[in-house]
CSV table of C-alpha atoms in Angstrom, one decimal:
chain,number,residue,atom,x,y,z
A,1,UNK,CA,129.0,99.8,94.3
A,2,UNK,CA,129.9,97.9,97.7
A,3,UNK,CA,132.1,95.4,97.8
A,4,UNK,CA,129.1,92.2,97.5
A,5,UNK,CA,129.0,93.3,93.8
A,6,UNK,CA,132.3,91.6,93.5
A,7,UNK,CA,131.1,88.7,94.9
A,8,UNK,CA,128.4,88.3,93.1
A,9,UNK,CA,129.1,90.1,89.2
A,10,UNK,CA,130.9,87.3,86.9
A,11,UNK,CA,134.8,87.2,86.7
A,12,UNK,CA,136.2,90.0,84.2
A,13,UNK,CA,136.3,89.1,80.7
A,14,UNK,CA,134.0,85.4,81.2
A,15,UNK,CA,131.7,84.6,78.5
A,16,UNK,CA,128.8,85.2,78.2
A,17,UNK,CA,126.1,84.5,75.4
A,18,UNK,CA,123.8,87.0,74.4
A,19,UNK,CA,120.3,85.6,74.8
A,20,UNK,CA,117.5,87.0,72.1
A,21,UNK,CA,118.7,90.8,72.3
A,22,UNK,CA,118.1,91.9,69.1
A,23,UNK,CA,115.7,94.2,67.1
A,24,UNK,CA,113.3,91.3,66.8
A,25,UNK,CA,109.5,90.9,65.8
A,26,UNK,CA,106.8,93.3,66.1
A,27,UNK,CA,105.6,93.9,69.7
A,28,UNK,CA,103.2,96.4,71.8
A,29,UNK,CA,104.3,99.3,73.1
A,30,UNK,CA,101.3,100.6,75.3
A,31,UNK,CA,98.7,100.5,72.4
A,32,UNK,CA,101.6,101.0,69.8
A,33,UNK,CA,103.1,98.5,67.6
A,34,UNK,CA,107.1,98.9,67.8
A,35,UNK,CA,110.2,96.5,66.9
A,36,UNK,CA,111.2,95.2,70.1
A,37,UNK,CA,114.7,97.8,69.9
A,38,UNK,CA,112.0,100.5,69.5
A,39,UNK,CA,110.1,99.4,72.7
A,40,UNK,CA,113.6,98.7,74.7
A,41,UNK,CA,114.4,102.6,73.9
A,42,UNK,CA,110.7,103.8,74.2
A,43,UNK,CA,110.3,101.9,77.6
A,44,UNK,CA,114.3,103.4,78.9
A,45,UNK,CA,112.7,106.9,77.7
A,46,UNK,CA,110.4,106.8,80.1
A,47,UNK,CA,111.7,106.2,83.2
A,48,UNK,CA,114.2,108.0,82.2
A,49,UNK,CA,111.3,110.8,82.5
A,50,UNK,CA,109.6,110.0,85.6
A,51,UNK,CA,112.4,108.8,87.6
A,52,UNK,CA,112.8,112.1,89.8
A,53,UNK,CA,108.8,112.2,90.4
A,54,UNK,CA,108.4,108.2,90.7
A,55,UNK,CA,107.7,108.0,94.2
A,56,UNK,CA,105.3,111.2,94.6
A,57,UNK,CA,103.4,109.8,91.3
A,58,UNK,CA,102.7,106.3,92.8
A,59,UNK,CA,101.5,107.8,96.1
A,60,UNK,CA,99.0,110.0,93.7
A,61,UNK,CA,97.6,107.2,91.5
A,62,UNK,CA,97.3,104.4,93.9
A,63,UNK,CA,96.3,106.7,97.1
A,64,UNK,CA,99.7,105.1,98.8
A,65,UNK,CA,98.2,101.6,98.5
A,66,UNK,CA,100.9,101.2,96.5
A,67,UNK,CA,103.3,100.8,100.1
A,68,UNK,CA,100.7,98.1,101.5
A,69,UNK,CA,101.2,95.9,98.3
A,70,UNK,CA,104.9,96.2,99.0
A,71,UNK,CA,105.2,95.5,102.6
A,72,UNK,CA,102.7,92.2,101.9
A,73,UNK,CA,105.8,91.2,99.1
A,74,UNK,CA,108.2,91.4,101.8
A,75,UNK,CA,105.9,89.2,104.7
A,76,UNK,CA,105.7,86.7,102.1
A,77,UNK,CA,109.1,86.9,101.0
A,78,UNK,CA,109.9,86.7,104.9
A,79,UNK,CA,113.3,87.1,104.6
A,80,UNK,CA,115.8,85.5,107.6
A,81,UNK,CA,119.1,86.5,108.5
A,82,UNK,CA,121.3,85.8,105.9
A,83,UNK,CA,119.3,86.0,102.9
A,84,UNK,CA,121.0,87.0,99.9
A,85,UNK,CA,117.9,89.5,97.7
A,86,UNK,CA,118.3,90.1,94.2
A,87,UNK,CA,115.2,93.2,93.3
A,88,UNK,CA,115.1,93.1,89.8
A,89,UNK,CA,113.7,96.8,88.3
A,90,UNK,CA,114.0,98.2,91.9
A,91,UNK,CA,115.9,101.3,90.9
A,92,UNK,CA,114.0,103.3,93.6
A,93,UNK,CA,115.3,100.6,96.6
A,94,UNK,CA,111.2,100.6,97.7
A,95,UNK,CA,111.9,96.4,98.3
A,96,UNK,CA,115.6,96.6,99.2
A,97,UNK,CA,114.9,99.0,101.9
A,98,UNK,CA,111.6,97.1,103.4
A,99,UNK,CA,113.6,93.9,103.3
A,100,UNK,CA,116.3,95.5,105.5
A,101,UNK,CA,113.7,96.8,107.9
A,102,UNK,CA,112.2,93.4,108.0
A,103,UNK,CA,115.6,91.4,108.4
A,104,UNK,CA,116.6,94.1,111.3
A,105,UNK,CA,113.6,93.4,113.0
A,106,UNK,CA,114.1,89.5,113.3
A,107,UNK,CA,117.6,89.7,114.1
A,108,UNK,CA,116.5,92.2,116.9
A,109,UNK,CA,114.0,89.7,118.0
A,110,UNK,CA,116.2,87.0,118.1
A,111,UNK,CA,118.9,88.9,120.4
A,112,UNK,CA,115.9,89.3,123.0
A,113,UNK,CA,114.4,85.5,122.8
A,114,UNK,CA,118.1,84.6,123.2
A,115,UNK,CA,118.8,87.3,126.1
A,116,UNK,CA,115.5,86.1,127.7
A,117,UNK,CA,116.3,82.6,128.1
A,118,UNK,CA,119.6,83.3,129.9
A,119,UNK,CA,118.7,85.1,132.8
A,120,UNK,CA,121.8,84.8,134.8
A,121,UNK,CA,123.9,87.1,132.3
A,122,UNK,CA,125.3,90.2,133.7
A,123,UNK,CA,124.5,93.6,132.6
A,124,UNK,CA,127.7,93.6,130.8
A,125,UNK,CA,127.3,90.5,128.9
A,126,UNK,CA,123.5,91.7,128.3
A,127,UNK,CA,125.1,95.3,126.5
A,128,UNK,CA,128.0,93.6,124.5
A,129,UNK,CA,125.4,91.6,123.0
A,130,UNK,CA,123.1,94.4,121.7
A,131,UNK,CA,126.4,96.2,120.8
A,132,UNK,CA,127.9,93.5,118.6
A,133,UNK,CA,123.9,93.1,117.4
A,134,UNK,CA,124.1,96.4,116.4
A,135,UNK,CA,127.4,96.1,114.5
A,136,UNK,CA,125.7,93.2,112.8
A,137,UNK,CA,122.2,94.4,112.7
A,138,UNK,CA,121.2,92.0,109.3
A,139,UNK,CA,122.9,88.8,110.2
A,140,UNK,CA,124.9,88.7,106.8
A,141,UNK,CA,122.3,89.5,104.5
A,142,UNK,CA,122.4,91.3,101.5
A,143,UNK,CA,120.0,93.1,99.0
A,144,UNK,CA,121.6,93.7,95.3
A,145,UNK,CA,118.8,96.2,93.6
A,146,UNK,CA,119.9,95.7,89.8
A,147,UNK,CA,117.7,98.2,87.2
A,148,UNK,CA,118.5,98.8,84.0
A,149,UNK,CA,117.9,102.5,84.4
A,150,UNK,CA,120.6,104.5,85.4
A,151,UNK,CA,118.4,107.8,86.4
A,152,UNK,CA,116.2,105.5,88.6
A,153,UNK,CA,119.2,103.9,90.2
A,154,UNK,CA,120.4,107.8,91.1
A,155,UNK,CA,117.4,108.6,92.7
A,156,UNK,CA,117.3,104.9,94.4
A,157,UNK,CA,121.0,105.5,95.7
A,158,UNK,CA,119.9,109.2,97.0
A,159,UNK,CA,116.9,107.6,99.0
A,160,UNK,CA,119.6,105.6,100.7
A,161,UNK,CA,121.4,107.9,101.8
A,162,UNK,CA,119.4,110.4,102.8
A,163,UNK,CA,116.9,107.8,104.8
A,164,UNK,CA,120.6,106.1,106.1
A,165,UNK,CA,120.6,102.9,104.5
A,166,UNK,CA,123.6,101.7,103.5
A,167,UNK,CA,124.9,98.2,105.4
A,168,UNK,CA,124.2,94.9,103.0
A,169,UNK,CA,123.0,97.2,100.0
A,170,UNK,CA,124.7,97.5,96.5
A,171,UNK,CA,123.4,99.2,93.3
A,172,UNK,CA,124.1,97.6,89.9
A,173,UNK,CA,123.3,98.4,86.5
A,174,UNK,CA,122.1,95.8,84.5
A,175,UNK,CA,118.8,94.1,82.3
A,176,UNK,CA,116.9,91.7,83.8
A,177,UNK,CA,116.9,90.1,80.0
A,178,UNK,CA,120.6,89.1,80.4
A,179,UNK,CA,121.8,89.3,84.7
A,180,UNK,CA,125.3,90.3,85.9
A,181,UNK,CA,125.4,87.8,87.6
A,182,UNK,CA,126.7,84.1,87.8
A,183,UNK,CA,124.2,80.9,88.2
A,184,UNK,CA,122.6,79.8,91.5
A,185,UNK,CA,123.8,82.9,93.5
A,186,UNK,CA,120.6,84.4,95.0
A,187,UNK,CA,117.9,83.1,97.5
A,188,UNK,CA,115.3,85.1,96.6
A,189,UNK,CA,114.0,87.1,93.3
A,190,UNK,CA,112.0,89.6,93.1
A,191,UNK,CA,110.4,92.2,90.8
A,192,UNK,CA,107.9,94.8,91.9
A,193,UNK,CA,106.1,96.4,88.9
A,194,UNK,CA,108.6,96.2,86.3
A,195,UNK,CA,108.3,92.8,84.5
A,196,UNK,CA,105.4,94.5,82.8
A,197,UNK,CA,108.2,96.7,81.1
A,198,UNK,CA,110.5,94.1,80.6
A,199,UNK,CA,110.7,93.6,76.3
A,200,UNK,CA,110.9,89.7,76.5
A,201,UNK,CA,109.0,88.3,79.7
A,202,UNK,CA,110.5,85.0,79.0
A,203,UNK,CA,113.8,85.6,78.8
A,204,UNK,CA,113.7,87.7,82.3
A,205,UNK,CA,112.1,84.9,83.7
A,206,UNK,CA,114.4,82.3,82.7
A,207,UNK,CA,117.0,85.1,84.0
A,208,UNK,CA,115.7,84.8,87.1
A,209,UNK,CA,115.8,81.0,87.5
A,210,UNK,CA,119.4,80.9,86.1
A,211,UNK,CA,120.6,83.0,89.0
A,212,UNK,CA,118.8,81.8,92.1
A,213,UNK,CA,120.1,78.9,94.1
A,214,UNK,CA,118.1,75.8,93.8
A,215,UNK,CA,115.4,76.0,96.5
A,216,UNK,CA,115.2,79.6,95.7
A,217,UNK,CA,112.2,81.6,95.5
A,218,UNK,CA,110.8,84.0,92.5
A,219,UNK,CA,108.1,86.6,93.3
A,220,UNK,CA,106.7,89.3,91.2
A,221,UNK,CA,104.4,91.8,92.4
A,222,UNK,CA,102.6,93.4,89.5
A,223,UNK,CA,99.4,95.1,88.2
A,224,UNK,CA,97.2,92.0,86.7
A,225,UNK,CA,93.2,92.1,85.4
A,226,UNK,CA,90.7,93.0,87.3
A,227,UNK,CA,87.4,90.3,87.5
A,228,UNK,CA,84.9,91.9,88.4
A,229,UNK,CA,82.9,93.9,85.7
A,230,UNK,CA,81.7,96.7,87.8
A,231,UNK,CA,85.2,97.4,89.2
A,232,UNK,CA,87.0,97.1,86.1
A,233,UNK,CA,85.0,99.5,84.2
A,234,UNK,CA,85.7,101.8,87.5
A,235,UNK,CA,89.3,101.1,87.4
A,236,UNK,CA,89.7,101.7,83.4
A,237,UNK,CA,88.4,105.1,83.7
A,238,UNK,CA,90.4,106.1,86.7
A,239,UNK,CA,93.5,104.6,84.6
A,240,UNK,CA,92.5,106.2,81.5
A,241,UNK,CA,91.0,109.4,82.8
A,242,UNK,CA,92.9,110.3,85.7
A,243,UNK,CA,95.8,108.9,86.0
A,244,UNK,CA,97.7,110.9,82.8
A,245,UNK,CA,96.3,114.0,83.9
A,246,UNK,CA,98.4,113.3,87.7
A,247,UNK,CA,101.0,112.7,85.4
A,248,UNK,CA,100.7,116.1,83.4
A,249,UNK,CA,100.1,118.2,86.8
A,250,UNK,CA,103.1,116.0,89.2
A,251,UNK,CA,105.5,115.2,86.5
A,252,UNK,CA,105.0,117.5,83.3
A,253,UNK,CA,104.7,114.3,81.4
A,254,UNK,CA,101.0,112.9,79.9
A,255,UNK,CA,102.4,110.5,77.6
A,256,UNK,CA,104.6,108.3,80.0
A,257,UNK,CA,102.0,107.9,82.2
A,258,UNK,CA,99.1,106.9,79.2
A,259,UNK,CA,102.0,104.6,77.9
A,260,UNK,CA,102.2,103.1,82.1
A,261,UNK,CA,98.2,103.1,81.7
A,262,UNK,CA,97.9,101.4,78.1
A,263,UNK,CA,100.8,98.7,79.1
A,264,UNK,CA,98.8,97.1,82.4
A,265,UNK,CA,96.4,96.5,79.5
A,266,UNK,CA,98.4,94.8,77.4
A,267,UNK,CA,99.9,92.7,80.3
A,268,UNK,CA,99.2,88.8,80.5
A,269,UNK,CA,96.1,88.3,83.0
A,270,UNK,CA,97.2,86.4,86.1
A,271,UNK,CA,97.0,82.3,85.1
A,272,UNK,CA,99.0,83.1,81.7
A,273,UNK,CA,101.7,84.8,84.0
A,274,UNK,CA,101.5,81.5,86.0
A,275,UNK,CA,101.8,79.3,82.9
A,276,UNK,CA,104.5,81.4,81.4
A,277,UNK,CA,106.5,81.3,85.0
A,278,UNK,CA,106.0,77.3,85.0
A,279,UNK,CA,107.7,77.4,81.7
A,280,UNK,CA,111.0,78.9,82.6
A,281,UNK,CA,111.2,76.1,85.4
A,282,UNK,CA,109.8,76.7,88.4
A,283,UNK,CA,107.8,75.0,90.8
A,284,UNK,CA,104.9,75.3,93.1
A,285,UNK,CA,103.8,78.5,91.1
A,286,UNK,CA,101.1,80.2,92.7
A,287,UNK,CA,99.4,83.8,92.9
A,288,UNK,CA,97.7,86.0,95.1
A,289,UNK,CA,95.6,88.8,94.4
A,290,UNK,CA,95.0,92.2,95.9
A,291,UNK,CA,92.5,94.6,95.6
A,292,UNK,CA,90.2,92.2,93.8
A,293,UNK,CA,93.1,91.6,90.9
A,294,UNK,CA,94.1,95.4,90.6
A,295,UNK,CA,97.8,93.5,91.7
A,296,UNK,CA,98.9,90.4,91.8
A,297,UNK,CA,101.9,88.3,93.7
A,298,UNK,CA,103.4,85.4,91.7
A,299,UNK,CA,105.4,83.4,93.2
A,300,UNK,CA,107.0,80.2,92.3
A,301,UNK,CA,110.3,77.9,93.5
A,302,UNK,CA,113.6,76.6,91.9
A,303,UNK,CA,113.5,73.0,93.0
């Protein structure tokens, strides 16, 4: 882990109270019913399984639609320099890496409004500045990727370093139920797909509001309920008929991928997400959706 997780993590040995962790009521597991330990294990199992053919697998079922949901996350995060990013479930760094694309590219375009307005600078002047630019290419921002997964943070940290991404990022292991972290730390949340496998919704989401900074911002980017009839009888036998045989063929693994399937079913459609986000705390919640409601982008403020 770089050194930020120091910063961030809570002191050695502080307290910390367990919030709702245990074996619990009966709850859905896909189409299952499971205790809530049972679906916490279940739900680890399987990414567990598909962490190593994650990113090839969500190319196949969403025809790499799946990258355009993810870079419209990241223009409505838009992120400045500075920006402290906690990616909740982002074991495979697919939000940490776009946000240090997008924060490079406004820093970048800052050096060259500011280079443009003082013409008089000498070509020496003009290269020190792109040099100590380059040196500080994200303008003190940082992305913590926190997953409670520890094969999908191995794959996450190998995409890092093969695609040379390393400045601002840190890697820590942790459930989105009960953060690592300390109160009011973060200026922006996010979860892409994965507060669908979270056990208890709530509790992440009141997670999330304990550890961002007031005026910080929540968004979730997540399969939701499709409105129209026509397309949602379309889409429910694509999901159902389709999309486990990718997964037998590309991973070896039907039953992960059926369980994936059967669990956007079982999600909350998009104005009881909204309700259940206003009732953790935050403000101004709002959603968008894409692809008529295949996806949706929650968003909401701590105020």
């Amino acid at each position: 882990l770089c050194r930020c997780r120091a910063l961030l993590s809570r002191p050695a040995g502080a307290p910390r109270a367990r919030r709702g962790l245990a074996a619990g009521p009966e709850m859905h597991f896909g189409f299952q019913t499971v205790t809530e330990e049972e679906r916490r294990e279940k739900i680890y199992q399987v990414f567990e399984n598909v962490a190593k053919k994650y990113d090839v697998m969500n190319d196949s079922m969403t025809l790499g639609i799946h990258r355009v949901w993810k870079d419209i996350l990241v223009h409505k995060m838009n992120p400045c320099p500075g920006t402290l990013l906690l990616d909740v479930a982002g074991g495979t760094g697919d939000i940490a890496f776009r946000f240090i694309n997008y924060v490079r590219s406004v820093r970048k375009r800052q050096l060259q409004r500011k280079l443009k307005h003082h013409q008089n600078l000498s070509w020496q002047e003009i290269f020190e500045s792109y040099q100590k630019d380059e040196f500080n290419s994200l303008g003190d921002s940082q992305v913590v990727v926190c997953d409670i997964n520890r094969e999908m943070l191995k794959v996450g940290k190998q995409k890092a370093q093969h695609l040379g991404y390393s400045e601002g990022l840190s890697w820590v292991l942790g459930n989105a139920e009960e953060l690592p972290f300390d109160d009011d730390k973060f200026d922006v949340y996010t979860i892409a797909f994965g507060i669908r496998n979270v056990t208890r919704i709530d509790l992440a989401l009141q997670e999330a509001y304990r550890v961002l900074k007031p005026g910080g911002r929540f968004l979730c980017l997540e399969f939701s309920h499709v409105s129209n009839p026509l397309l949602s009888r379309l889409y429910d036998l694509y999901s159902f008929q389709v999309i486990p045989v990718l997964g037998e063929v590309i991973a070896g693994d039907w039953r992960s991928y059926q369980y994936l399937v059967e669990s956007i079913r079982q999600f909350p459609p998009q104005e009881e997400l909204k309700a259940m986000i206003e009732d953790a705390g935050f403000f101004k919640v709002d959603y968008e959706n894409l692809n008529f409601g295949i996806v949706a982008i929650h968003s909401g403020f701590k105020l």
